[in-house]
CSV table of C-alpha atoms in Angstrom, one decimal:
chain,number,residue,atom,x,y,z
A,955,UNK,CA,0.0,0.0,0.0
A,956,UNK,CA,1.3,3.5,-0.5
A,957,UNK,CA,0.4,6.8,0.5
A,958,UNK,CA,1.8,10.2,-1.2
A,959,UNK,CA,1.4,14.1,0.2
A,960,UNK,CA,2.8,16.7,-2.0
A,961,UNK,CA,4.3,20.2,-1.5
A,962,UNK,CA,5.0,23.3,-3.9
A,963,UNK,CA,7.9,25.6,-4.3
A,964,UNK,CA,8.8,28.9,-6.5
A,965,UNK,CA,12.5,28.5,-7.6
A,966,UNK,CA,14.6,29.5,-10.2
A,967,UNK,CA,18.0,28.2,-11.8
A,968,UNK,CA,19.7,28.3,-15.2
A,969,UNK,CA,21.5,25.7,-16.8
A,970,UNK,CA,25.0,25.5,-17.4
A,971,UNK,CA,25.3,23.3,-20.2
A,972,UNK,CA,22.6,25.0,-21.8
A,973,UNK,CA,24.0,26.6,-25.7
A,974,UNK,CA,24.8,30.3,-25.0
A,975,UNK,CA,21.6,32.2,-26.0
A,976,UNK,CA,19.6,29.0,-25.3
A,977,UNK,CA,16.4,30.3,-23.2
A,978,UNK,CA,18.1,28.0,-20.0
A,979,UNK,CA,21.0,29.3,-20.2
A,980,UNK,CA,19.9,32.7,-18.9
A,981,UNK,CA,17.7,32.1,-15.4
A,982,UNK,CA,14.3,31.5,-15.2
A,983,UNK,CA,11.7,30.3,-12.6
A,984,UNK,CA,9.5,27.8,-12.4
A,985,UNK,CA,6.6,26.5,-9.9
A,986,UNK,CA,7.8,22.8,-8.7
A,987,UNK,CA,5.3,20.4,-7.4
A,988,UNK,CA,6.6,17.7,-5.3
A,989,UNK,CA,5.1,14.3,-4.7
A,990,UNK,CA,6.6,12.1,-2.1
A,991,UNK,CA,5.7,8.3,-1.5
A,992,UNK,CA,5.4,6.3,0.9
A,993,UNK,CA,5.1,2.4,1.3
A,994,UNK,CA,4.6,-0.3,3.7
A,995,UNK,CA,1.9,-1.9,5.4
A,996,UNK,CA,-0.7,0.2,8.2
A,997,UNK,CA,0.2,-0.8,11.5
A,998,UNK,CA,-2.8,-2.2,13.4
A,999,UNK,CA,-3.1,-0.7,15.8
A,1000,UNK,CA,-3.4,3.1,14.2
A,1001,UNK,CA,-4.3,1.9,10.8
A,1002,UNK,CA,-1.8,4.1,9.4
A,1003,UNK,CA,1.4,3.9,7.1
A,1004,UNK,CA,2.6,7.7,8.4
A,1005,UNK,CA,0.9,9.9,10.3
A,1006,UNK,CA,0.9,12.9,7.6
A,1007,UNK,CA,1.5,15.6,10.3
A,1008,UNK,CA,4.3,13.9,11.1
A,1009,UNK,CA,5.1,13.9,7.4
A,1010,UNK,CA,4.5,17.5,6.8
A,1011,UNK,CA,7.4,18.6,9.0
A,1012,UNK,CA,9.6,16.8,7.5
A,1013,UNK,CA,8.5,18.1,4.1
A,1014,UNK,CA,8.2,21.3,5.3
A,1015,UNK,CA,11.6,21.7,6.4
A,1016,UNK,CA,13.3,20.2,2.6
A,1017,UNK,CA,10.7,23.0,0.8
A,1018,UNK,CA,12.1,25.8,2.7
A,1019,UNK,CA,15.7,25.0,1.7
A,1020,UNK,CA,14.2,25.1,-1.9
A,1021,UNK,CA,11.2,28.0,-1.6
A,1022,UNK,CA,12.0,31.2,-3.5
A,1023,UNK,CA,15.7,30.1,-3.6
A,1024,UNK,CA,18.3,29.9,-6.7
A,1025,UNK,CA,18.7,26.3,-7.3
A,1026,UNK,CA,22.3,26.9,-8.5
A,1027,UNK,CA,23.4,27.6,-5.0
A,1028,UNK,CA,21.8,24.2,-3.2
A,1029,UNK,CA,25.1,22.3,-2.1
A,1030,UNK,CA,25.1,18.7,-3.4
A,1031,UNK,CA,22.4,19.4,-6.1
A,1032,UNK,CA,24.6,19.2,-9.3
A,1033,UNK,CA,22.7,21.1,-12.2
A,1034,UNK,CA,19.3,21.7,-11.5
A,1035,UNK,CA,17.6,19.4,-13.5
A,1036,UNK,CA,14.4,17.6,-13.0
A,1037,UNK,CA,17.0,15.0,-12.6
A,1038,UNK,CA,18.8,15.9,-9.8
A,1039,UNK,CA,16.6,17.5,-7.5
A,1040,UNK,CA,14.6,14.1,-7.6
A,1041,UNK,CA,17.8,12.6,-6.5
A,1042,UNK,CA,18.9,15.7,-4.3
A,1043,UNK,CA,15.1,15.2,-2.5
A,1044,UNK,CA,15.1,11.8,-2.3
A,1045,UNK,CA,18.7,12.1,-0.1
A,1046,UNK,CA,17.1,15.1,2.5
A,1047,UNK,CA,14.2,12.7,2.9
A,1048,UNK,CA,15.2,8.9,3.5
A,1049,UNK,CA,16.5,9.8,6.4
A,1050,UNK,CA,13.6,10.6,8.1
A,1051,UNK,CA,11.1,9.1,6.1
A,1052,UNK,CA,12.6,5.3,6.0
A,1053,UNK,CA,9.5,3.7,4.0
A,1054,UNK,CA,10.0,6.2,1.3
A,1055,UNK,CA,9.4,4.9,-2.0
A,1056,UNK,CA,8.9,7.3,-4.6
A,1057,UNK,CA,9.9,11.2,-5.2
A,1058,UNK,CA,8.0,12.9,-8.4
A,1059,UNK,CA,8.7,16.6,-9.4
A,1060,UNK,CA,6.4,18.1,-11.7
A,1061,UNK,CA,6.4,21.2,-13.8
A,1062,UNK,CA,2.9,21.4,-14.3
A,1063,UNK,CA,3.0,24.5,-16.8
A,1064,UNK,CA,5.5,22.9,-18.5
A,1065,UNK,CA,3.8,19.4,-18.6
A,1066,UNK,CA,7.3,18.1,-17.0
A,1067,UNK,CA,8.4,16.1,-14.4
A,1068,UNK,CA,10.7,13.4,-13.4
A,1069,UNK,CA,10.2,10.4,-11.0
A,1070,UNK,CA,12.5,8.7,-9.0
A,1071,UNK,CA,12.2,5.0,-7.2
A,1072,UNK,CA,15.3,5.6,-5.2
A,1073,UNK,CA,19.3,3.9,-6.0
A,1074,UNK,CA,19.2,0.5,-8.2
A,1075,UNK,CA,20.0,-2.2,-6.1
């Protein structure tokens, strides 16, 4: 069984790599939306996988380090691709949030978005 909650954040980044004159190559922003999984079985007694409160804090706290921020400047981000901030969220969140299964960013006006399952085994 699995249970998601997501978040939103404003950012904006360029691309390095990006062709001179190439629109990300100059910075932009974008409104991320964040969808974070979780899986396991609900325990019996509260019936639940996570309490989502307790989730939210967590969550919480990773947004702000991303909320109206340049994504150039995160430390052990990379590039800010879809990409690597899947990775780059998955790593703040494990953690805390050890039945984590599943990180999705989207960039809904874009119709983007990347989705990660975590390191292959």
């Amino acid at each position: 069984m699995r249970i998601y909650k997501e978040f939103k954040f404003e950012a904006a980044h360029f691309l390095p790599s990006a062709p001179a004159g190439h629109p990300n190559s100059r910075i932009h922003g974008h409104s991320f939306r964040v969808v974070v999984w979780m899986e396991g079985e609900p325990d019996p007694t509260t019936g639940l996988i996570r309490e989502f409160g307790d989730m939210y804090e967590v969550l919480d706290s990773t947004r702000a380090q991303l909320d109206h921020n340049m994504l150039n400047d995160i430390v052990d981000l990379g590039p800010p691709t879809l990409e690597n901030i899947c990775i780059w969220l998955w790593k703040q969140l494990k953690p805390s949030l050890r039945r984590l299964a599943r990180v999705e960013i989207h960039r809904d006006s874009c119709g983007e978005g990347c989705v990660y399952d975590g390191p292959v085994a």
